Coordinates of N, CA and C in Angstrom, one line a residue:
L2 N -44.2 -52.5 12.7 CA -43.1 -52.1 13.5 C -42.6 -50.7 13.1
T3 N -42.5 -49.8 14.1 CA -42.1 -48.5 13.8 C -40.6 -48.5 13.4
T4 N -39.8 -49.5 13.8 CA -38.4 -49.6 13.5 C -38.2 -49.8 12.0
F5 N -39.1 -50.6 11.4 CA -39.0 -50.8 9.9 C -40.4 -50.8 9.3
P6 N -40.9 -49.6 9.1 CA -42.3 -49.5 8.7 C -42.6 -49.9 7.3
Y7 N -42.5 -51.2 6.9 CA -42.8 -51.7 5.6 C -43.8 -52.8 5.8
R8 N -45.0 -52.7 5.3 CA -46.0 -53.7 5.5 C -45.9 -54.9 4.6
V9 N -46.0 -56.1 5.3 CA -45.9 -57.4 4.5 C -46.9 -58.3 5.1
G10 N -47.1 -59.4 4.4 CA -47.8 -60.5 4.9 C -46.9 -61.6 5.6
I11 N -47.3 -62.1 6.7 CA -46.4 -63.1 7.4 C -47.0 -64.5 7.3
D12 N -46.1 -65.4 6.9 CA -46.5 -66.8 6.8 C -46.0 -67.6 7.9
A13 N -44.8 -67.3 8.4 CA -44.2 -68.0 9.6 C -43.6 -66.9 10.5
F14 N -43.8 -67.1 11.8 CA -43.3 -66.1 12.8 C -42.8 -66.8 14.0
D15 N -41.5 -67.0 14.0 CA -40.9 -67.7 15.2 C -39.8 -66.8 15.8
V16 N -40.2 -66.1 16.9 CA -39.3 -65.2 17.6 C -39.4 -65.5 19.1
G17 N -38.3 -65.0 19.7 CA -38.3 -65.1 21.2 C -38.0 -63.7 21.8
V18 N -38.6 -63.4 22.9 CA -38.5 -62.0 23.4 C -38.1 -62.2 24.9
R19 N -37.0 -61.5 25.2 CA -36.5 -61.4 26.6 C -36.1 -59.9 26.9
D20 N -36.9 -59.3 27.7 CA -36.7 -57.9 28.0 C -36.8 -57.1 26.6
E21 N -35.7 -56.3 26.3 CA -35.7 -55.5 25.1 C -35.1 -56.3 23.9
R22 N -34.7 -57.5 24.2 CA -34.0 -58.3 23.1 C -35.0 -59.2 22.4
V23 N -35.0 -59.2 21.1 CA -35.9 -60.1 20.3 C -35.0 -60.9 19.4
S24 N -35.1 -62.2 19.6 CA -34.4 -63.2 18.8 C -35.3 -63.6 17.6
V25 N -34.9 -63.2 16.4 CA -35.7 -63.5 15.2 C -35.2 -64.9 14.7
R26 N -35.9 -66.0 15.0 CA -35.4 -67.3 14.6 C -35.8 -67.6 13.2
D27 N -37.0 -67.3 12.8 CA -37.5 -67.7 11.4 C -38.8 -66.9 11.1
V28 N -38.6 -65.9 10.3 CA -39.8 -65.1 9.9 C -39.8 -65.2 8.4
R29 N -41.0 -65.6 7.8 CA -41.1 -65.7 6.4 C -42.4 -65.0 6.0
G30 N -42.5 -64.5 4.8 CA -43.7 -63.9 4.3 C -43.6 -63.4 2.9
T31 N -44.7 -62.6 2.5 CA -44.8 -62.1 1.2 C -45.1 -60.6 1.2
T32 N -44.6 -59.9 0.2 CA -44.9 -58.5 0.1 C -46.3 -58.3 -0.7
N33 N -46.7 -57.0 -0.7 CA -48.0 -56.7 -1.4 C -47.9 -57.1 -2.9
E34 N -46.7 -57.1 -3.4 CA -46.6 -57.3 -4.9 C -46.2 -58.8 -5.2
G35 N -46.3 -59.6 -4.2 CA -46.1 -61.1 -4.4 C -44.6 -61.6 -4.2
G36 N -43.7 -60.7 -3.8 CA -42.3 -61.2 -3.6 C -42.3 -61.9 -2.2
R37 N -41.3 -62.8 -2.1 CA -41.1 -63.6 -0.9 C -39.8 -63.2 -0.2
F38 N -39.8 -63.4 1.2 CA -38.6 -63.1 2.0 C -38.5 -64.0 3.2
T39 N -37.3 -64.1 3.7 CA -37.1 -64.7 5.0 C -36.2 -63.8 5.8
V40 N -36.3 -63.8 7.1 CA -35.5 -63.0 8.0 C -35.1 -63.8 9.2
N41 N -33.9 -63.6 9.7 CA -33.5 -64.1 11.0 C -32.4 -63.2 11.5
G42 N -32.2 -63.3 12.8 CA -31.2 -62.4 13.5 C -31.7 -62.0 14.8
R43 N -31.4 -60.7 15.2 CA -31.8 -60.2 16.5 C -32.1 -58.7 16.4
V44 N -32.9 -58.3 17.3 CA -33.3 -56.9 17.4 C -33.3 -56.5 18.9
V45 N -32.6 -55.4 19.2 CA -32.7 -54.8 20.5 C -33.6 -53.6 20.5
L46 N -34.8 -53.6 21.1 CA -35.8 -52.6 21.0 C -35.3 -51.3 21.7
P47 N -35.9 -50.2 21.3 CA -35.6 -48.9 22.0 C -35.9 -48.9 23.5
T48 N -35.2 -48.2 24.3 CA -35.4 -48.1 25.7 C -35.4 -46.6 26.1
D49 N -35.6 -46.3 27.4 CA -35.6 -44.9 27.8 C -34.2 -44.3 27.6
E50 N -33.2 -45.1 27.7 CA -31.8 -44.6 27.5 C -31.4 -44.6 26.0
Q51 N -32.0 -45.4 25.2 CA -31.7 -45.5 23.8 C -32.9 -45.5 22.9
D52 N -33.2 -44.4 22.2 CA -34.5 -44.2 21.5 C -34.5 -44.9 20.1
E53 N -33.4 -45.5 19.7 CA -33.4 -46.2 18.4 C -33.1 -47.7 18.6
A54 N -33.7 -48.5 17.7 CA -33.5 -50.0 17.8 C -32.1 -50.3 17.2
D55 N -31.6 -51.4 17.7 CA -30.3 -52.0 17.3 C -30.7 -53.3 16.5
L56 N -30.4 -53.4 15.2 CA -30.8 -54.5 14.4 C -29.6 -55.2 13.8
D57 N -29.6 -56.5 13.9 CA -28.6 -57.3 13.2 C -29.4 -58.5 12.5
L58 N -29.6 -58.3 11.2 CA -30.6 -59.2 10.5 C -30.0 -59.8 9.3
H59 N -30.4 -61.0 9.0 CA -30.0 -61.7 7.7 C -31.3 -61.9 6.9
L60 N -31.3 -61.4 5.7 CA -32.5 -61.4 4.8 C -32.2 -62.2 3.5
T61 N -33.2 -62.9 3.1 CA -33.2 -63.4 1.7 C -34.5 -62.9 1.0
A62 N -34.4 -62.6 -0.3 CA -35.5 -62.0 -1.0 C -35.6 -62.7 -2.4
D63 N -36.9 -62.9 -2.8 CA -37.2 -63.5 -4.1 C -38.2 -62.6 -4.8
S64 N -37.8 -61.9 -5.8 CA -38.6 -61.1 -6.7 C -39.4 -60.1 -5.8
I65 N -38.7 -59.3 -5.0 CA -39.3 -58.2 -4.3 C -39.2 -56.9 -5.1
R66 N -40.3 -56.2 -5.2 CA -40.3 -54.9 -6.0 C -39.6 -53.8 -5.2
F67 N -39.0 -52.9 -6.0 CA -38.4 -51.7 -5.5 C -39.6 -50.7 -5.3
E68 N -40.2 -50.8 -4.1 CA -41.3 -49.9 -3.8 C -40.8 -48.7 -3.0
E69 N -41.4 -47.5 -3.2 CA -41.0 -46.4 -2.4 C -41.1 -46.6 -0.9
S70 N -42.2 -47.3 -0.5 CA -42.3 -47.5 0.9 C -41.2 -48.4 1.5
L71 N -40.7 -49.3 0.7 CA -39.5 -50.2 1.1 C -38.3 -49.3 1.3
I72 N -38.0 -48.5 0.2 CA -36.8 -47.8 0.2 C -36.8 -46.7 1.4
S73 N -37.9 -46.1 1.6 CA -38.0 -45.0 2.6 C -37.9 -45.6 4.0
A74 N -38.2 -46.9 4.1 CA -38.1 -47.6 5.4 C -36.7 -47.9 5.8
M75 N -35.8 -47.9 4.8 CA -34.4 -48.3 5.1 C -33.7 -47.1 5.9
P76 N -33.1 -47.5 7.0 CA -32.5 -46.4 7.9 C -31.4 -45.7 7.3
G77 N -31.2 -44.4 7.7 CA -30.0 -43.6 7.4 C -29.7 -43.5 6.0
A78 N -28.3 -43.4 5.7 CA -27.8 -43.2 4.4 C -28.2 -44.2 3.4
V79 N -28.5 -45.4 3.8 CA -28.9 -46.5 2.9 C -30.1 -46.1 2.1
G80 N -31.2 -45.8 2.8 CA -32.4 -45.4 2.2 C -32.3 -44.1 1.4
D81 N -31.5 -43.1 1.9 CA -31.3 -41.9 1.2 C -30.6 -42.1 -0.2
E82 N -29.6 -42.9 -0.2 CA -28.9 -43.1 -1.4 C -29.6 -44.0 -2.4
L83 N -30.3 -45.0 -1.9 CA -31.2 -45.8 -2.8 C -32.3 -45.0 -3.4
G84 N -32.8 -44.1 -2.6 CA -33.9 -43.2 -3.1 C -33.5 -42.3 -4.3
K85 N -32.2 -42.0 -4.3 CA -31.7 -41.2 -5.5 C -31.7 -41.9 -6.8
L86 N -31.8 -43.2 -6.8 CA -31.8 -44.0 -8.0 C -33.2 -44.0 -8.6
H87 N -34.3 -43.7 -7.8 CA -35.7 -43.8 -8.3 C -35.9 -45.2 -9.0
A88 N -35.5 -46.2 -8.2 CA -35.5 -47.6 -8.8 C -36.9 -48.1 -9.0
G89 N -37.1 -48.9 -10.0 CA -38.3 -49.7 -10.3 C -37.9 -51.1 -10.6
G90 N -38.9 -51.9 -10.9 CA -38.7 -53.3 -11.1 C -38.5 -54.1 -9.9
A91 N -37.8 -55.2 -9.9 CA -37.7 -56.1 -8.8 C -36.2 -56.6 -8.6
F92 N -36.0 -57.3 -7.4 CA -34.7 -57.8 -7.1 C -34.9 -59.1 -6.3
S93 N -33.9 -59.9 -6.4 CA -33.7 -61.1 -5.5 C -32.3 -61.0 -4.9
T94 N -32.1 -61.8 -3.8 CA -30.7 -61.8 -3.2 C -30.0 -63.0 -3.8
A95 N -28.7 -62.8 -4.0 CA -27.9 -64.0 -4.5 C -27.7 -65.0 -3.4
D96 N -27.5 -64.5 -2.1 CA -27.4 -65.3 -1.0 C -28.2 -64.6 0.1
E97 N -27.5 -64.4 1.3 CA -28.2 -63.6 2.3 C -27.7 -62.2 2.2
L98 N -28.6 -61.2 2.6 CA -28.3 -59.8 2.8 C -28.1 -59.6 4.3
H99 N -27.0 -59.1 4.7 CA -26.7 -58.8 6.1 C -26.9 -57.3 6.4
M100 N -27.9 -57.0 7.2 CA -28.2 -55.7 7.5 C -27.9 -55.4 9.0
L101 N -27.1 -54.4 9.3 CA -26.6 -54.1 10.6 C -26.9 -52.6 10.9
F102 N -27.8 -52.3 11.8 CA -28.2 -50.9 12.1 C -27.9 -50.7 13.6
T103 N -26.8 -50.0 13.9 CA -26.4 -49.8 15.3 C -26.6 -48.3 15.6
P104 N -27.3 -47.9 16.6 CA -27.5 -46.5 16.9 C -26.2 -45.8 17.0
G105 N -26.2 -44.6 16.4 CA -25.0 -43.8 16.5 C -23.9 -44.1 15.5
E106 N -24.1 -45.2 14.7 CA -23.1 -45.6 13.7 C -23.8 -45.7 12.3
P107 N -23.0 -45.5 11.2 CA -23.6 -45.7 9.9 C -24.2 -47.1 9.7
A108 N -25.3 -47.1 9.0 CA -25.9 -48.4 8.7 C -25.0 -49.2 7.8
R109 N -25.0 -50.5 8.0 CA -24.1 -51.4 7.2 C -25.0 -52.5 6.5
V110 N -24.9 -52.6 5.2 CA -25.7 -53.6 4.4 C -24.7 -54.2 3.5
V111 N -24.6 -55.6 3.6 CA -23.6 -56.3 2.9 C -24.3 -57.5 2.1
G112 N -24.1 -57.6 0.9 CA -24.7 -58.7 0.1 C -24.9 -58.3 -1.4
T113 N -25.5 -59.2 -2.1 CA -25.6 -59.0 -3.6 C -27.1 -59.1 -4.0
L114 N -27.5 -58.0 -4.7 CA -28.9 -58.0 -5.3 C -28.8 -58.4 -6.7
L115 N -29.7 -59.3 -7.2 CA -29.9 -59.6 -8.6 C -31.0 -58.9 -9.2
L116 N -30.8 -58.0 -10.1 CA -31.8 -57.2 -10.7 C -32.7 -58.0 -11.6
E117 N -34.0 -57.7 -11.6 CA -35.0 -58.4 -12.4 C -35.8 -57.4 -13.2
D118 N -35.5 -57.1 -14.4 CA -36.3 -56.1 -15.2 C -36.4 -54.8 -14.5
A119 N -35.3 -54.3 -13.9 CA -35.3 -53.1 -13.1 C -35.1 -51.9 -14.0
S120 N -35.3 -50.7 -13.3 CA -35.1 -49.4 -14.0 C -34.6 -48.5 -12.9
C121 N -33.9 -47.4 -13.4 CA -33.4 -46.4 -12.5 C -33.1 -45.1 -13.3
T122 N -33.0 -44.0 -12.6 CA -32.4 -42.8 -13.2 C -31.2 -42.4 -12.4
L123 N -30.2 -41.7 -13.0 CA -29.0 -41.4 -12.4 C -28.8 -39.9 -12.1
K124 N -29.7 -39.1 -12.4 CA -29.5 -37.6 -12.3 C -29.2 -37.2 -10.9
D125 N -29.7 -37.9 -9.8 CA -29.5 -37.4 -8.5 C -28.3 -38.1 -7.8
V126 N -27.6 -39.0 -8.5 CA -26.4 -39.7 -8.0 C -25.3 -38.7 -7.8
H127 N -25.0 -37.9 -8.8 CA -23.9 -36.9 -8.8 C -24.2 -35.8 -9.8
E128 N -23.7 -34.6 -9.4 CA -24.0 -33.4 -10.2 C -23.6 -33.5 -11.7
D129 N -22.6 -34.3 -12.0 CA -22.2 -34.5 -13.4 C -23.2 -35.3 -14.2
L130 N -24.2 -35.9 -13.5 CA -25.2 -36.7 -14.2 C -26.5 -36.1 -14.3
R131 N -26.6 -34.8 -13.8 CA -27.9 -34.2 -13.8 C -28.5 -33.9 -15.2
S132 N -27.7 -33.8 -16.2 CA -28.2 -33.6 -17.5 C -29.0 -34.8 -18.0
L133 N -28.9 -36.0 -17.4 CA -29.6 -37.1 -17.8 C -31.1 -37.0 -17.5
G134 N -31.4 -36.1 -16.6 CA -32.9 -35.9 -16.3 C -33.6 -37.1 -15.9
D135 N -34.9 -37.2 -16.3 CA -35.7 -38.3 -15.9 C -35.7 -39.5 -16.9
T136 N -34.8 -39.4 -17.8 CA -34.7 -40.5 -18.8 C -34.1 -41.8 -18.1
P137 N -34.9 -42.9 -18.0 CA -34.4 -44.0 -17.2 C -33.6 -45.0 -18.0
A138 N -32.8 -45.7 -17.4 CA -32.3 -47.0 -17.9 C -33.3 -48.1 -17.5
R139 N -33.7 -48.9 -18.5 CA -34.8 -49.9 -18.3 C -34.3 -51.3 -18.6
E140 N -35.2 -52.2 -18.2 CA -35.0 -53.7 -18.4 C -33.6 -54.1 -17.9
L141 N -33.2 -53.6 -16.8 CA -31.9 -53.9 -16.2 C -31.8 -55.3 -15.6
V142 N -30.8 -56.0 -15.9 CA -30.4 -57.2 -15.2 C -29.0 -57.2 -14.8
G143 N -28.5 -58.0 -13.9 CA -27.1 -58.0 -13.4 C -27.1 -57.9 -11.9
E144 N -25.9 -57.7 -11.4 CA -25.6 -57.7 -9.9 C -25.4 -56.3 -9.4
V145 N -25.9 -56.1 -8.2 CA -25.6 -54.9 -7.4 C -25.0 -55.4 -6.1
R146 N -23.7 -55.1 -5.9 CA -23.0 -55.6 -4.7 C -22.9 -54.5 -3.7
L147 N -23.5 -54.8 -2.5 CA -23.5 -53.8 -1.5 C -22.4 -54.1 -0.4
T148 N -21.6 -53.1 -0.1 CA -20.7 -53.2 1.0 C -20.8 -51.8 1.8
P149 N -20.3 -51.7 3.0 CA -20.5 -50.5 3.8 C -20.0 -49.3 3.0
G150 N -20.9 -48.3 2.8 CA -20.5 -47.1 2.1 C -20.3 -47.2 0.6
Q151 N -20.7 -48.3 0.0 CA -20.4 -48.5 -1.4 C -21.4 -49.4 -2.1
V152 N -21.7 -49.0 -3.4 CA -22.5 -49.9 -4.2 C -21.7 -50.1 -5.5
E153 N -21.5 -51.4 -5.8 CA -20.8 -51.8 -7.1 C -21.8 -52.4 -8.1
L154 N -21.8 -51.9 -9.3 CA -22.6 -52.5 -10.4 C -21.7 -53.4 -11.1
A155 N -22.1 -54.7 -11.3 CA -21.3 -55.7 -11.9 C -22.2 -56.4 -13.0
G156 N -21.8 -56.3 -14.2 CA -22.5 -57.0 -15.3 C -23.9 -56.5 -15.5
V157 N -24.2 -55.2 -15.2 CA -25.6 -54.7 -15.3 C -25.8 -54.3 -16.8
S158 N -26.9 -54.7 -17.4 CA -27.2 -54.4 -18.8 C -28.7 -54.2 -18.9
G159 N -29.0 -53.4 -19.9 CA -30.4 -53.1 -20.2 C -30.6 -52.2 -21.4
Q160 N -31.5 -51.3 -21.3 CA -31.8 -50.4 -22.4 C -31.8 -49.0 -22.0
F161 N -31.2 -48.1 -22.8 CA -31.3 -46.6 -22.6 C -31.5 -45.9 -23.9
L162 N -32.5 -45.1 -24.0 CA -32.8 -44.4 -25.3 C -33.0 -45.5 -26.4
D163 N -33.6 -46.6 -26.0 CA -33.9 -47.7 -27.0 C -32.6 -48.3 -27.6
S164 N -31.5 -48.1 -26.9 CA -30.2 -48.7 -27.3 C -29.7 -49.6 -26.2
P165 N -29.0 -50.7 -26.5 CA -28.5 -51.6 -25.4 C -27.4 -50.8 -24.6
V166 N -27.5 -51.0 -23.3 CA -26.5 -50.3 -22.4 C -26.0 -51.3 -21.4
S167 N -24.7 -51.1 -21.1 CA -24.1 -51.9 -20.0 C -23.5 -50.9 -19.0
L168 N -23.6 -51.2 -17.7 CA -23.0 -50.3 -16.7 C -22.2 -51.1 -15.7
S169 N -21.1 -50.6 -15.3 CA -20.2 -51.2 -14.3 C -19.5 -50.1 -13.5
G170 N -19.1 -50.4 -12.3 CA -18.4 -49.4 -11.6 C -18.8 -49.3 -10.1
V171 N -18.4 -48.3 -9.5 CA -18.6 -48.1 -8.0 C -19.2 -46.7 -7.7
L172 N -20.2 -46.7 -6.9 CA -20.8 -45.5 -6.3 C -20.6 -45.5 -4.8
E173 N -20.0 -44.4 -4.3 CA -19.8 -44.4 -2.8 C -20.8 -43.4 -2.2
F174 N -21.2 -43.6 -1.0 CA -22.1 -42.7 -0.3 C -21.7 -42.6 1.1
G175 N -22.4 -41.6 1.7 CA -22.2 -41.3 3.1 C -21.1 -40.2 3.3
V176 N -20.7 -39.6 2.2 CA -19.7 -38.5 2.3 C -20.3 -37.3 1.7
E177 N -19.7 -36.1 1.9 CA -20.3 -34.8 1.5 C -20.5 -34.8 0.0
A178 N -19.4 -35.1 -0.8 CA -19.5 -35.1 -2.2 C -19.1 -36.5 -2.7
P179 N -20.0 -37.4 -2.8 CA -19.7 -38.8 -3.1 C -19.0 -39.0 -4.5
P180 N -17.8 -39.6 -4.5 CA -17.2 -39.9 -5.7 C -17.9 -41.1 -6.4
F181 N -17.7 -41.2 -7.7 CA -18.2 -42.4 -8.4 C -17.2 -42.7 -9.6
D182 N -17.2 -44.0 -9.8 CA -16.4 -44.5 -10.9 C -17.3 -45.4 -11.7
L183 N -18.0 -44.8 -12.7 CA -19.0 -45.5 -13.5 C -18.7 -45.5 -14.9
Q184 N -18.7 -46.8 -15.5 CA -18.5 -46.9 -16.9 C -19.8 -47.3 -17.6
V185 N -20.1 -46.6 -18.6 CA -21.3 -46.8 -19.4 C -21.0 -47.1 -20.8
S186 N -21.5 -48.2 -21.4 CA -21.3 -48.5 -22.8 C -22.6 -48.6 -23.5
L187 N -22.7 -47.9 -24.6 CA -24.0 -47.8 -25.4 C -23.7 -48.4 -26.8
E188 N -24.6 -49.2 -27.3 CA -24.5 -49.7 -28.6 C -25.6 -49.2 -29.5
R189 N -25.2 -48.9 -30.7 CA -26.1 -48.4 -31.8 C -27.0 -47.3 -31.3
L190 N -26.4 -46.3 -30.6 CA -27.1 -45.1 -30.1 C -27.3 -44.1 -31.3
T191 N -28.5 -43.7 -31.5 CA -28.7 -42.7 -32.5 C -28.4 -41.3 -31.9
V192 N -27.4 -40.7 -32.4 CA -26.9 -39.4 -31.9 C -27.8 -38.3 -32.5
N193 N -28.8 -37.9 -31.8 CA -29.7 -36.9 -32.2 C -29.7 -35.8 -31.1
E194 N -30.6 -34.8 -31.3 CA -30.6 -33.7 -30.3 C -30.9 -34.1 -28.9
E195 N -31.8 -35.1 -28.7 CA -32.1 -35.6 -27.4 C -30.9 -36.2 -26.7
A196 N -30.1 -37.0 -27.5 CA -28.9 -37.6 -27.0 C -27.9 -36.6 -26.6
R197 N -27.7 -35.6 -27.4 CA -26.7 -34.5 -27.1 C -27.2 -33.7 -25.8
K198 N -28.5 -33.5 -25.7 CA -29.0 -32.8 -24.5 C -28.7 -33.6 -23.2
L199 N -28.9 -34.9 -23.3 CA -28.7 -35.7 -22.1 C -27.2 -35.8 -21.8
A200 N -26.3 -35.7 -22.8 CA -24.9 -35.8 -22.5 C -24.4 -34.5 -21.8
G201 N -25.1 -33.4 -21.9 CA -24.7 -32.2 -21.2 C -23.7 -31.4 -21.9
P202 N -23.1 -30.4 -21.2 CA -22.2 -29.5 -21.9 C -20.9 -30.2 -22.4
K203 N -20.5 -31.3 -21.8 CA -19.3 -32.0 -22.2 C -19.5 -32.6 -23.6
S204 N -20.7 -32.6 -24.2 CA -20.9 -33.2 -25.5 C -20.7 -32.2 -26.6
E205 N -20.4 -30.9 -26.3 CA -20.2 -29.9 -27.3 C -19.2 -30.3 -28.3
G206 N -19.5 -30.2 -29.6 CA -18.6 -30.5 -30.6 C -18.7 -32.0 -31.1
F207 N -19.6 -32.7 -30.4 CA -19.8 -34.2 -30.7 C -20.8 -34.3 -31.8

């Protein structure tokens, strides 16, 4: 599908088609990396008058990998902002993920992702974090709660510079200079030259 160009294997495919409207009753399958998913909802296909599809879908996911092809397939600001995290590892959904893509309106994604041995970098999230460079936070577990225009990190923990790290807070997107309210707690961090460099100019005198 050019509407969502992410290749998967299909185990069950129950849809109904009437003109441009597709009723997705029960679609189930697997990704290339072995994750499993289900989808239901509806799709209104592009027409001569409207060149973008209208999607209203409910998705469940079980151990799906953060692949570049998956993130780049996400429409609009959702894919753009997720791409800034350079995420790795896998995720499942706590319940259903509701994805609403209406032409001419910002994409809406609502639901909770459960991280599974995930990783990410933060340098592209905000200019104040650019000094972190390509050093990733690794082995991340916890919840990522998605609401329109906002990502909330809840109880996320893992490793950073071989030290335990916990992250919580809110990242907003879809605006010119996205604000963020991010709390980071590090335990037993060795304060060496690498750590001072990653902290940036605000670490002077530390």
